[in-house]
Amino acid sequence: MSSAAIVEQAPGVLALSGVLDYQNGPTLREQGGRLIRSMQAQACVIDCAAVEKSSSVGLSLLLSYLRDAQAVGKTVSIRGLPEDMAGIAKVCELEHVLPLEA
């Protein structure tokens, strides 16, 4: 398992990767918010395809990133949501709240 990270993979695309848990959640929260606020694109895609494992912290991060983007007038879509995160979203009835790409 690799350490977690969020980086700007391409203009307007943030890549979330690694194992998302309570230990790295606060750091990812801060880094992701900073990236969203500083990116030039008005539309942001958060790519979760490289997330290896996630607790509910992963969904909390995504919801926080949505709020960050809304605060600065940007839109967000989420792609590559891993099965474990999708399962947690379904149990928490968040699958309709998350702007998932088809």
PDB file of C-alpha atoms in Angstrom:
ATOM      1  CA  MET A   1       0.000   0.000   0.000  1.00  0.00           C
ATOM      2  CA  SER A   2       1.230   3.442  -0.833  1.00  0.00           C
ATOM      3  CA  SER A   3       0.976   6.709   0.999  1.00  0.00           C
ATOM      4  CA  ALA A   4      -1.883   8.980   0.091  1.00  0.00           C
ATOM      5  CA  ALA A   5      -1.624  12.088  -2.055  1.00  0.00           C
ATOM      6  CA  ILE A   6      -3.633  14.615  -3.993  1.00  0.00           C
ATOM      7  CA  VAL A   7      -1.895  16.311  -6.917  1.00  0.00           C
ATOM      8  CA  GLU A   8      -2.857  18.322  -9.975  1.00  0.00           C
ATOM      9  CA  GLN A   9      -2.463  15.686 -12.671  1.00  0.00           C
ATOM     10  CA  ALA A  10      -3.426  18.025 -15.522  1.00  0.00           C
ATOM     11  CA  PRO A  11      -5.100  21.435 -15.723  1.00  0.00           C
ATOM     12  CA  GLY A  12      -8.413  21.050 -13.895  1.00  0.00           C
ATOM     13  CA  VAL A  13      -7.764  17.430 -12.885  1.00  0.00           C
ATOM     14  CA  LEU A  14      -6.822  16.435  -9.343  1.00  0.00           C
ATOM     15  CA  ALA A  15      -5.658  12.872  -8.733  1.00  0.00           C
ATOM     16  CA  LEU A  16      -6.386  11.381  -5.322  1.00  0.00           C
ATOM     17  CA  SER A  17      -4.328   8.272  -4.612  1.00  0.00           C
ATOM     18  CA  GLY A  18      -3.145   5.774  -2.028  1.00  0.00           C
ATOM     19  CA  VAL A  19      -4.763   4.665   1.212  1.00  0.00           C
ATOM     20  CA  LEU A  20      -7.144   7.251   2.661  1.00  0.00           C
ATOM     21  CA  ASP A  21      -7.577   7.081   6.435  1.00  0.00           C
ATOM     22  CA  TYR A  22      -7.800   9.154   9.589  1.00  0.00           C
ATOM     23  CA  GLN A  23      -4.008   9.590   9.723  1.00  0.00           C
ATOM     24  CA  ASN A  24      -3.635  11.342   6.380  1.00  0.00           C
ATOM     25  CA  GLY A  25      -7.128  12.835   6.112  1.00  0.00           C
ATOM     26  CA  PRO A  26      -6.293  16.244   7.622  1.00  0.00           C
ATOM     27  CA  THR A  27      -3.260  16.711   5.372  1.00  0.00           C
ATOM     28  CA  LEU A  28      -5.185  15.679   2.250  1.00  0.00           C
ATOM     29  CA  ARG A  29      -8.008  17.994   3.282  1.00  0.00           C
ATOM     30  CA  GLU A  30      -5.672  20.973   3.489  1.00  0.00           C
ATOM     31  CA  GLN A  31      -3.729  20.140   0.302  1.00  0.00           C
ATOM     32  CA  GLY A  32      -6.844  19.475  -1.774  1.00  0.00           C
ATOM     33  CA  GLY A  33      -8.533  22.666  -0.643  1.00  0.00           C
ATOM     34  CA  ARG A  34      -5.451  24.677  -1.513  1.00  0.00           C
ATOM     35  CA  LEU A  35      -5.217  23.050  -4.963  1.00  0.00           C
ATOM     36  CA  ILE A  36      -8.887  23.721  -5.712  1.00  0.00           C
ATOM     37  CA  ARG A  37      -8.630  27.363  -4.704  1.00  0.00           C
ATOM     38  CA  SER A  38      -5.480  27.923  -6.756  1.00  0.00           C
ATOM     39  CA  MET A  39      -6.403  26.126  -9.986  1.00  0.00           C
ATOM     40  CA  GLN A  40      -7.286  28.290 -12.962  1.00  0.00           C
ATOM     41  CA  ALA A  41      -9.962  25.993 -14.403  1.00  0.00           C
ATOM     42  CA  GLN A  42     -13.576  26.637 -13.414  1.00  0.00           C
ATOM     43  CA  ALA A  43     -14.421  22.946 -13.710  1.00  0.00           C
ATOM     44  CA  CYS A  44     -12.510  20.503 -11.547  1.00  0.00           C
ATOM     45  CA  VAL A  45     -12.361  16.727 -11.948  1.00  0.00           C
ATOM     46  CA  ILE A  46     -11.279  14.640  -8.982  1.00  0.00           C
ATOM     47  CA  ASP A  47      -9.903  11.347 -10.252  1.00  0.00           C
ATOM     48  CA  CYS A  48     -10.068   8.605  -7.612  1.00  0.00           C
ATOM     49  CA  ALA A  49      -8.902   5.727  -9.814  1.00  0.00           C
ATOM     50  CA  ALA A  50      -5.592   5.412  -7.926  1.00  0.00           C
ATOM     51  CA  VAL A  51      -7.203   5.193  -4.471  1.00  0.00           C
ATOM     52  CA  GLU A  52      -6.135   1.806  -3.129  1.00  0.00           C
ATOM     53  CA  LYS A  53      -8.291   1.698  -0.015  1.00  0.00           C
ATOM     54  CA  SER A  54     -10.515   4.126   1.813  1.00  0.00           C
ATOM     55  CA  SER A  55     -12.450   4.424   5.006  1.00  0.00           C
ATOM     56  CA  SER A  56     -15.233   6.965   5.364  1.00  0.00           C
ATOM     57  CA  VAL A  57     -12.433   9.547   5.402  1.00  0.00           C
ATOM     58  CA  GLY A  58     -12.333   9.351   1.602  1.00  0.00           C
ATOM     59  CA  LEU A  59     -15.967  10.395   1.294  1.00  0.00           C
ATOM     60  CA  SER A  60     -15.464  13.123   3.852  1.00  0.00           C
ATOM     61  CA  LEU A  61     -12.612  14.458   1.720  1.00  0.00           C
ATOM     62  CA  LEU A  62     -14.736  14.450  -1.428  1.00  0.00           C
ATOM     63  CA  LEU A  63     -17.561  16.300   0.319  1.00  0.00           C
ATOM     64  CA  SER A  64     -15.065  18.840   1.674  1.00  0.00           C
ATOM     65  CA  TYR A  65     -13.588  19.347  -1.791  1.00  0.00           C
ATOM     66  CA  LEU A  66     -17.109  19.945  -3.148  1.00  0.00           C
ATOM     67  CA  ARG A  67     -17.655  22.658  -0.530  1.00  0.00           C
ATOM     68  CA  ASP A  68     -14.246  24.197  -1.300  1.00  0.00           C
ATOM     69  CA  ALA A  69     -15.077  24.371  -5.000  1.00  0.00           C
ATOM     70  CA  GLN A  70     -18.540  25.827  -4.405  1.00  0.00           C
ATOM     71  CA  ALA A  71     -17.025  28.504  -2.152  1.00  0.00           C
ATOM     72  CA  VAL A  72     -14.920  29.785  -5.066  1.00  0.00           C
ATOM     73  CA  GLY A  73     -17.563  29.291  -7.787  1.00  0.00           C
ATOM     74  CA  LYS A  74     -16.124  26.146  -9.365  1.00  0.00           C
ATOM     75  CA  THR A  75     -17.859  22.942 -10.362  1.00  0.00           C
ATOM     76  CA  VAL A  76     -16.596  19.472  -9.498  1.00  0.00           C
ATOM     77  CA  SER A  77     -17.076  16.030 -10.963  1.00  0.00           C
ATOM     78  CA  ILE A  78     -15.703  12.791  -9.558  1.00  0.00           C
ATOM     79  CA  ARG A  79     -14.440   9.924 -11.670  1.00  0.00           C
ATOM     80  CA  GLY A  80     -13.038   6.502 -10.934  1.00  0.00           C
ATOM     81  CA  LEU A  81     -14.703   6.115  -7.541  1.00  0.00           C
ATOM     82  CA  PRO A  82     -13.416   2.802  -6.113  1.00  0.00           C
ATOM     83  CA  GLU A  83     -15.842   0.080  -5.114  1.00  0.00           C
ATOM     84  CA  ASP A  84     -15.244   0.475  -1.369  1.00  0.00           C
ATOM     85  CA  MET A  85     -15.929   4.220  -1.499  1.00  0.00           C
ATOM     86  CA  ALA A  86     -19.010   3.672  -3.668  1.00  0.00           C
ATOM     87  CA  GLY A  87     -20.295   1.130  -1.131  1.00  0.00           C
ATOM     88  CA  ILE A  88     -19.868   3.563   1.759  1.00  0.00           C
ATOM     89  CA  ALA A  89     -21.568   6.304  -0.287  1.00  0.00           C
ATOM     90  CA  LYS A  90     -24.524   4.015  -0.926  1.00  0.00           C
ATOM     91  CA  VAL A  91     -24.909   3.044   2.741  1.00  0.00           C
ATOM     92  CA  CYS A  92     -24.734   6.722   3.738  1.00  0.00           C
ATOM     93  CA  GLU A  93     -27.151   7.659   0.921  1.00  0.00           C
ATOM     94  CA  LEU A  94     -24.582   9.973  -0.644  1.00  0.00           C
ATOM     95  CA  GLU A  95     -24.482   8.473  -4.144  1.00  0.00           C
ATOM     96  CA  HIS A  96     -26.915  11.156  -5.347  1.00  0.00           C
ATOM     97  CA  VAL A  97     -24.985  13.960  -3.669  1.00  0.00           C
ATOM     98  CA  LEU A  98     -21.654  13.129  -5.275  1.00  0.00           C
ATOM     99  CA  PRO A  99     -21.309  14.434  -8.855  1.00  0.00           C
ATOM    100  CA  LEU A 100     -20.073  11.168 -10.347  1.00  0.00           C
ATOM    101  CA  GLU A 101     -19.027  10.946 -13.980  1.00  0.00           C
ATOM    102  CA  ALA A 102     -20.774   8.183 -15.890  1.00  0.00           C
TER     103      ALA A 102
END
